[in-house]
Amino acid sequence: MARRPLPRLLRGGTAQLARTREFARTAADGATDVLQPLITVGRGLRRLAGRARRSWSATPKDRRGPTLLLVAGCVLGVALVPFGPGLALIALMAAAGWAGRERTPVKTGPDPAETARLQALYEALVPYFSVPDDPAPLYTHGGAWNAVFRDPVFDGDGRLTDLRISYPAYFTDGEAASRARIEKVLHTKSGRGREYRFRWDEEDNQLLLRVLPALSTAIAAQRFVTAPGETVLGFTDPDAVQRTVPVTDGEETWDASPVIWRTGPRSTEPHLLAVGGPGAGTTTLLRSIALQVLPYGDVLIVEGGGTGEYACLTGRAGVLAVECGPAGALSSLEWAAHETERRLIAMNRARQAGRPAPEDTRRPLWILVDRPAVLGHLAAADGHQDPQSLLQVPLRHGRAAAVTVVVAEQSDAVDALSEAVRSHTRARVVLGTAGPEEIADVLGAASPTTPAPDVPPGRGYARLGTGPVLRLQVPATPDPYEDAAHEAHRRAVLELLPGRPAAEDGVPAHRAARPAGATPLSVTKAPATARELTGTPVTDG
């Protein structure tokens, strides 16, 4: 059968039809823009009328007569007022325009991509939260995620940031291994490279997952508002502590949440141990502590690394010594042990005589030891005793004698620390990238968050005694003599350094810096015996 030819209009008018449709669409868009105010007002009048109709339907029948009377009285009053009808019409149009405006739709639930993520997470938890004998399991393959997941929150990239998970009562949430398996699954499925905090509510069988924001690294060394005997180790999450201190970054000042370590006669954690890998920030922590305590105490620094990280403190007022070699470290630590004994004896004699303790025994003495394992290895090679053995007296009796010991060691040499250091340093800090097992071994408790794979220097965890494990960011306290350091941070450290005391009457500058009644100590090499230090025996005679 031969095909009939198309009409001429359809054969030659395709382009004309397309132009006509485009013109009509453009005209409609232009008319919509011009008439948009009228459309908005009309939509508002319709919504106001609907509200009035619903209000009238909800009004009881015995109250409709008084309501009509009240409305009629209002209309009559408006009509009698000069310019009343015009003002009433303007008010009605304004109300209609406000009611008819286009509102941004409120998101009431996850979108399809977020729903797929939640369903995948639900399916991943099925093997862990279900058993074959459960007659009504909460978790089944192909089940509904919204039956066990509550309050999901996503970030701009569509990844979970908050989620409340319900789990069956028979799950062994009291076992650390069971918890760790669930946390690992959630960490893997929700996105790697972030820090997650998991809070288990055993009473209600619920698990709260939350992604923690990164701690600020912009806080540099500065004078923090603290009481005597308080030292700021760093800063943590706002909801982890109940105290804030003002901090300054350039011209900007805000309140930050500090991790405060309290020392002194009534402290339950009088000494501190910091552990971290190379570049983790343990030396930065010791420098920060030294700058905070120098205004009211004396500092003795023993550096085992021999890299000159504390050269900026050499000869400063209040700095008794900065030792880098085994011989100087042994002499300085021997002096520290004898000084601790001398203080105890002087304080005991003062109590027996009914007098206050001497002034030189009340001034805090801080012993900062960086990498003692290296010094112990060098001392053993030379046939000398381990410098750590000389820390036993300050560690045991330092709290009563106002002596505080801070030890920093690298994570691969923790086994070389002496038993005295391990048992008497109840304040602990772990810095740098560390696994959950290493954190638990040092702090004595598991970290409340999943450790991040890459962290800035000075980032880690802290635990004071038997308290909770807190996230920690140490204030930026670089070596001011290092050119690669941030210029603003270098200037901040230089401003905090005490001045070098001038020599008086032929006395070296470092001896002139000592307070009245205190025992002198050489900056380069301490005397070998306590009799040379004090001029008196170290035993109570």
XYZ file of C-alpha atoms in Angstrom:
541
model
C 0.000 0.000 0.000
C 1.451 3.391 -0.968
C 2.097 5.868 1.814
C 0.037 8.998 1.848
C 2.125 12.187 1.871
C 2.136 14.308 5.039
C 0.252 17.552 5.063
C 2.264 20.536 4.005
C 1.858 22.148 7.425
C 3.514 19.192 9.124
C 6.248 18.872 6.510
C 7.419 22.442 6.432
C 6.256 23.959 9.691
C 8.396 22.105 12.255
C 10.760 25.030 12.808
C 7.855 27.481 12.875
C 6.103 25.372 15.548
C 9.269 25.311 17.650
C 9.607 29.099 17.390
C 5.941 29.496 18.322
C 6.310 27.293 21.390
C 9.440 29.189 22.508
C 7.645 32.520 22.073
C 4.646 31.293 24.054
C 6.915 30.018 26.844
C 8.778 33.327 26.995
C 5.513 35.291 27.065
C 4.174 33.099 29.865
C 7.363 33.597 31.921
C 7.174 37.353 31.402
C 3.522 37.464 32.384
C 4.277 35.423 35.482
C 6.999 37.868 36.514
C 4.702 40.854 35.938
C 1.752 39.321 37.692
C 3.796 37.790 40.523
C 2.547 40.324 43.153
C -1.059 39.638 42.185
C -0.429 35.894 42.277
C 1.145 36.191 45.718
C -1.738 38.297 47.061
C -4.299 35.932 45.554
C -2.555 32.945 47.100
C -2.469 34.758 50.455
C -6.188 35.620 50.280
C -6.961 31.992 49.584
C -4.873 30.866 52.561
C -6.427 33.489 54.853
C -9.886 32.432 53.737
C -9.028 28.827 54.448
C -7.792 29.700 57.928
C -10.950 31.724 58.612
C -13.140 28.835 57.425
C -11.262 26.346 59.642
C -11.501 28.696 62.635
C -15.228 29.118 62.054
C -15.712 25.347 61.830
C -13.778 24.856 65.065
C -15.832 27.481 66.917
C -18.603 25.949 69.069
C -22.145 26.749 67.949
C -22.998 28.528 71.193
C -20.118 30.958 70.604
C -20.739 31.728 66.949
C -23.363 34.437 67.665
C -21.056 36.495 69.958
C -18.240 36.007 67.465
C -20.343 37.389 64.608
C -21.380 40.316 66.792
C -17.747 41.072 67.622
C -16.717 40.926 63.952
C -19.622 43.193 62.936
C -18.640 45.682 65.611
C -15.031 45.716 64.370
C -16.205 46.266 60.760
C -18.505 49.102 61.842
C -15.733 50.716 63.859
C -13.337 50.549 60.904
C -15.972 52.017 58.601
C -16.580 55.004 60.916
C -12.894 55.819 61.418
C -11.481 58.366 58.935
C -9.562 56.549 56.181
C -10.549 53.332 57.955
C -11.659 51.307 54.888
C -8.529 52.258 52.967
C -6.227 51.362 55.862
C -8.124 48.112 56.396
C -7.717 47.233 52.710
C -3.973 48.005 52.840
C -3.618 45.870 55.980
C -5.551 43.043 54.323
C -3.348 43.176 51.228
C -0.178 43.218 53.360
C -1.404 40.243 55.383
C -2.320 38.410 52.180
C 1.075 39.152 50.668
C 2.844 37.847 53.789
C 0.678 34.717 53.936
C 1.071 34.036 50.214
C 4.864 34.327 50.035
C 6.802 31.300 48.791
C 8.460 29.489 51.677
C 11.577 27.382 51.411
C 10.518 23.783 51.921
C 11.717 22.356 55.204
C 13.648 19.130 54.953
C 11.740 16.574 56.990
C 13.884 13.517 56.386
C 16.917 12.112 54.600
C 17.080 12.288 50.831
C 17.411 9.138 48.690
C 21.231 9.103 48.858
C 21.193 9.505 52.644
C 18.506 6.840 52.925
C 20.732 4.460 50.971
C 23.608 5.157 53.365
C 21.425 4.445 56.390
C 20.108 1.222 54.847
C 23.663 0.068 54.094
C 24.691 0.816 57.665
C 21.657 -1.099 58.926
C 22.524 -4.130 56.807
C 26.128 -4.037 58.067
C 24.916 -4.250 61.690
C 22.589 -7.206 61.125
C 25.239 -9.923 61.795
C 26.206 -8.276 65.094
C 22.780 -7.336 66.496
C 20.788 -10.482 65.644
C 20.703 -14.125 66.718
C 18.804 -17.020 65.092
C 16.655 -17.684 68.190
C 15.233 -14.153 68.411
C 11.455 -14.390 67.693
C 11.145 -10.660 66.917
C 14.566 -9.410 65.800
C 15.253 -5.695 65.502
C 17.817 -6.324 62.785
C 16.966 -8.506 59.791
C 18.227 -8.534 56.221
C 15.973 -6.272 54.223
C 14.453 -4.695 57.341
C 13.549 -1.052 57.885
C 16.355 1.146 59.191
C 13.964 3.759 60.633
C 12.827 1.241 63.269
C 16.224 1.377 65.046
C 17.899 4.596 63.819
C 16.849 7.925 65.327
C 17.791 11.555 64.635
C 20.230 11.079 61.726
C 22.214 14.205 60.837
C 24.359 14.557 57.704
C 27.013 17.065 56.699
C 27.276 18.869 53.385
C 28.991 15.876 51.771
C 26.166 13.530 52.725
C 28.119 11.727 55.463
C 26.709 10.944 58.890
C 27.611 13.256 61.761
C 25.049 12.237 64.413
C 22.975 9.099 64.857
C 21.179 7.352 67.714
C 21.076 3.572 67.348
C 18.859 1.159 69.274
C 20.158 -2.369 69.776
C 18.669 -5.535 71.342
C 18.929 -6.076 75.073
C 20.792 -9.352 74.694
C 23.773 -7.671 73.018
C 26.861 -7.904 75.257
C 27.435 -4.169 75.578
C 29.388 -4.687 78.799
C 32.277 -6.380 76.994
C 34.966 -4.175 75.497
C 35.553 -6.536 72.570
C 31.883 -6.464 71.561
C 31.802 -2.694 71.723
C 34.992 -2.423 69.686
C 33.528 -4.551 66.877
C 30.443 -2.354 66.587
C 32.477 0.850 66.731
C 34.786 -0.431 64.003
C 31.835 -1.219 61.718
C 30.268 2.186 62.300
C 33.590 3.931 61.746
C 34.166 2.078 58.485
C 30.677 2.540 57.061
C 30.207 6.166 58.154
C 33.454 7.458 56.657
C 37.121 7.179 57.534
C 39.474 10.028 58.381
C 37.236 11.528 61.072
C 37.076 11.244 64.853
C 33.965 9.535 66.204
C 32.715 9.519 69.773
C 30.571 6.567 70.845
C 28.445 6.814 73.972
C 26.779 3.621 75.145
C 23.586 3.858 77.169
C 23.299 0.376 78.647
C 20.085 1.153 80.524
C 18.119 2.121 77.407
C 20.074 -0.097 74.954
C 21.072 2.838 72.775
C 24.324 3.926 71.164
C 24.998 7.549 70.220
C 27.400 8.142 67.333
C 28.807 11.643 66.902
C 31.541 13.076 64.691
C 33.791 15.467 66.600
C 35.162 18.633 65.016
C 38.911 19.078 64.914
C 40.452 20.904 67.862
C 41.864 24.340 67.122
C 45.596 24.575 66.464
C 45.581 28.391 66.386
C 46.097 28.823 70.151
C 49.696 29.843 70.782
C 51.658 30.068 74.017
C 50.444 32.905 76.229
C 49.711 33.830 79.836
C 46.630 31.825 80.754
C 44.275 32.881 83.530
C 44.937 30.190 86.140
C 45.318 29.940 89.903
C 48.673 29.172 91.589
C 49.565 25.530 91.090
C 47.470 25.164 87.921
C 49.047 24.395 84.554
C 47.239 24.325 81.219
C 48.290 21.198 79.350
C 46.157 22.072 76.338
C 42.582 22.465 75.190
C 39.759 20.004 74.657
C 36.086 19.780 73.650
C 33.686 22.342 75.197
C 31.408 19.660 76.648
C 34.271 17.708 78.250
C 35.159 20.205 81.014
C 33.180 22.757 83.006
C 35.680 25.603 82.823
C 36.852 28.050 80.189
C 39.760 30.465 79.962
C 40.136 33.437 77.621
C 42.672 32.905 74.842
C 43.974 35.360 72.278
C 44.905 34.867 68.653
C 46.125 38.156 67.300
C 43.351 40.665 67.982
C 40.675 38.007 68.432
C 39.784 36.703 71.903
C 37.448 33.872 72.783
C 36.849 31.355 75.567
C 38.419 27.922 75.215
C 38.029 24.763 77.308
C 41.358 23.916 78.981
C 42.763 20.695 80.393
C 44.135 21.954 83.706
C 46.673 19.972 85.704
C 46.828 20.862 89.395
C 50.044 20.345 91.340
C 51.082 21.103 94.898
C 50.823 19.505 98.348
C 47.161 18.539 97.881
C 47.403 17.257 94.339
C 46.535 13.639 93.667
C 48.540 13.683 90.411
C 51.773 15.501 91.346
C 53.869 14.201 88.403
C 53.257 13.791 84.675
C 54.352 11.414 81.914
C 54.033 12.394 78.239
C 54.455 9.785 75.494
C 54.546 10.338 71.749
C 56.361 9.503 68.559
C 58.877 11.720 66.741
C 57.293 15.073 65.928
C 54.232 14.345 68.078
C 54.745 17.414 70.287
C 56.049 16.114 73.628
C 58.906 18.635 73.559
C 56.388 21.355 72.746
C 54.382 20.316 75.803
C 57.456 20.560 78.051
C 58.302 24.002 76.648
C 54.740 25.151 77.264
C 54.874 23.916 80.866
C 58.233 25.608 81.465
C 56.964 28.979 80.201
C 53.900 28.751 82.444
C 55.765 27.890 85.668
C 58.778 30.207 85.318
C 56.964 33.278 86.732
C 56.520 31.592 90.120
C 58.935 28.626 90.212
C 62.357 27.269 89.274
C 62.917 24.880 86.379
C 65.589 22.225 85.879
C 65.690 20.797 82.344
C 67.404 17.557 81.336
C 67.329 16.854 77.600
C 68.280 13.384 76.448
C 67.822 13.979 72.735
C 70.661 16.492 72.542
C 68.977 18.502 69.787
C 69.017 21.851 71.583
C 65.235 22.197 71.760
C 65.540 24.104 75.070
C 68.415 26.411 74.125
C 66.089 29.403 74.339
C 65.751 28.795 78.099
C 69.466 28.609 78.880
C 70.522 31.281 81.364
C 67.020 32.671 81.802
C 65.792 33.860 85.181
C 64.391 30.902 87.086
C 66.048 28.280 84.855
C 68.509 26.418 87.073
C 70.111 24.309 84.350
C 69.666 22.964 80.843
C 71.640 19.713 80.638
C 72.141 17.660 77.475
C 74.919 15.218 78.378
C 74.967 12.174 80.665
C 77.453 13.684 83.120
C 75.529 16.930 83.508
C 72.220 15.057 83.735
C 73.568 12.846 86.547
C 74.895 15.860 88.459
C 71.683 17.842 88.050
C 69.388 14.988 89.019
C 71.599 14.134 91.992
C 71.269 17.738 93.101
C 67.499 17.523 92.617
C 67.321 14.440 94.847
C 69.391 16.135 97.573
C 67.353 19.332 97.220
C 64.165 17.341 97.760
C 65.631 15.804 100.915
C 66.846 19.206 102.123
C 63.401 20.687 101.689
C 61.770 17.844 103.574
C 64.214 18.231 106.470
C 63.796 22.017 106.611
C 60.016 21.770 106.531
C 60.026 19.076 109.215
C 62.219 21.190 111.517
C 59.984 24.210 110.967
C 56.880 22.209 111.907
C 58.519 20.861 115.022
C 59.450 24.393 116.051
C 55.947 25.702 115.304
C 57.127 27.980 112.515
C 56.023 28.253 108.889
C 58.086 26.496 106.279
C 61.091 28.483 104.983
C 60.536 30.562 101.891
C 63.034 28.606 99.776
C 61.143 25.357 100.442
C 57.812 26.788 99.319
C 59.001 27.974 95.930
C 58.031 25.253 93.411
C 60.816 23.309 91.747
C 60.022 21.698 88.387
C 62.207 18.929 86.932
C 61.593 18.465 83.204
C 63.228 15.342 81.745
C 62.984 14.789 77.991
C 63.847 11.299 76.672
C 65.542 9.762 79.735
C 65.925 6.409 77.951
C 68.642 7.880 75.725
C 70.515 9.201 78.758
C 70.211 5.813 80.443
C 71.695 4.082 77.402
C 74.625 6.518 77.231
C 75.225 6.283 80.979
C 75.276 2.480 80.819
C 77.794 2.621 77.969
C 80.067 4.796 80.145
C 79.583 2.586 83.202
C 77.471 5.093 85.143
C 74.143 4.625 86.843
C 70.871 5.284 85.068
C 69.761 8.913 85.601
C 66.213 7.635 86.126
C 67.285 6.080 89.423
C 67.936 9.595 90.764
C 64.307 10.558 90.062
C 63.020 8.134 92.681
C 63.302 10.600 95.593
C 61.659 13.568 93.785
C 58.916 11.287 92.499
C 58.156 9.756 95.902
C 58.465 12.850 98.071
C 58.115 15.686 95.589
C 54.513 16.512 96.438
C 55.353 17.348 100.066
C 58.527 19.229 99.064
C 56.908 21.314 96.244
C 58.899 19.401 93.629
C 57.165 18.352 90.394
C 58.602 15.931 87.845
C 57.571 15.882 84.178
C 58.949 13.092 81.990
C 58.589 12.927 78.210
C 59.533 9.798 76.276
C 59.017 8.463 72.776
C 56.492 5.692 72.337
C 59.081 3.149 71.156
C 61.122 3.553 74.356
C 58.366 3.410 76.972
C 59.564 -0.019 78.092
C 62.885 1.558 79.122
C 61.209 3.783 81.735
C 61.943 2.810 85.316
C 59.321 1.434 87.678
C 59.445 4.619 89.764
C 58.560 6.750 86.750
C 55.721 4.436 85.759
C 54.169 4.166 89.208
C 54.406 7.807 90.364
C 53.352 9.650 87.186
C 49.590 9.531 87.576
C 48.948 12.329 85.100
C 49.408 10.935 81.590
C 49.448 12.400 78.077
C 49.650 10.570 74.742
C 50.426 12.675 71.671
C 50.579 11.885 67.980
C 49.189 9.003 65.975
C 48.610 6.045 68.288
C 46.442 2.966 68.201
C 43.728 2.176 70.738
C 45.925 -0.433 72.454
C 48.837 1.972 72.915
C 46.543 4.686 74.259
C 44.987 2.258 76.729
C 48.411 1.001 77.874
C 49.682 4.513 78.655
C 46.515 6.109 80.027
C 45.093 3.044 81.743
C 41.735 3.490 79.965
C 40.450 3.356 76.420
C 40.057 6.558 74.455
C 36.456 7.775 74.066
C 36.993 8.513 70.376
C 38.434 6.737 67.378
C 41.990 8.007 66.815
C 42.428 9.935 63.587
C 45.056 8.651 61.128
C 46.702 12.050 60.645
C 46.946 14.566 63.469
C 48.847 17.856 63.862
C 51.728 18.167 66.357
C 50.532 18.461 69.935
C 47.321 16.542 69.292
C 46.450 13.574 71.514
C 44.742 12.495 74.721
C 45.188 13.290 78.408
C 44.068 11.614 81.605
C 44.627 13.005 85.089
C 44.680 10.217 87.647
C 41.468 8.216 87.486
C 39.577 10.921 85.610
C 38.109 10.625 82.115
C 40.208 10.478 78.976
C 40.095 13.865 77.240
C 41.076 14.957 73.777
C 44.001 17.374 73.919
C 45.614 19.991 71.719
C 48.805 21.477 73.184
C 49.302 25.237 72.650
C 51.690 25.982 69.816
C 55.038 26.536 71.590
C 57.801 26.070 68.998
C 61.499 26.667 69.454
C 61.807 30.425 68.791
C 65.243 29.855 67.248
C 63.826 27.581 64.563
C 63.311 29.422 61.296
C 60.710 26.962 60.024
C 58.319 27.777 62.883
C 55.314 30.042 62.409
C 56.375 33.651 62.861
C 53.474 34.593 65.144
C 54.079 31.555 67.346
C 57.812 32.324 67.534
C 57.094 35.886 68.651
C 54.625 34.619 71.258
C 57.287 32.359 72.792
C 59.913 35.116 72.759
C 57.547 37.468 74.577
C 57.034 34.902 77.340
C 60.719 34.159 77.897
C 62.052 35.759 81.092
C 65.009 38.107 80.771
C 68.565 37.087 81.365
C 69.613 38.337 84.831
C 72.605 40.638 85.007
C 75.712 39.580 86.975
C 76.178 41.338 90.282
C 79.310 41.476 92.485
C 81.107 38.900 90.390
C 78.284 36.372 90.806
C 77.354 34.668 87.525
C 74.041 35.657 86.025
C 72.424 32.295 86.617
C 73.307 32.432 90.328
C 72.008 35.982 90.688
C 68.654 34.779 89.436
C 68.120 32.459 92.377
C 65.739 33.640 95.108
C 66.993 34.453 98.541
C 67.846 31.355 100.553
C 67.743 28.975 97.597
C 70.661 26.756 96.745
C 72.667 27.741 93.656
C 73.091 25.443 90.706
C 75.320 25.777 87.696
C 73.709 26.163 84.305
C 76.222 23.880 82.649
C 77.202 21.440 85.377
C 75.745 20.909 88.816
C 77.914 20.192 91.863
C 78.406 16.543 92.596
C 77.466 16.437 96.268
C 74.784 17.884 98.440
C 77.377 19.380 100.827
C 78.679 21.554 97.982
C 75.102 22.610 97.245
C 73.859 23.530 100.688
C 76.867 23.550 102.939
C 75.003 21.277 105.358
C 74.531 17.520 105.626
C 71.513 16.051 103.920
C 70.531 13.777 106.805
C 68.687 14.958 109.865
C 71.178 15.098 112.698
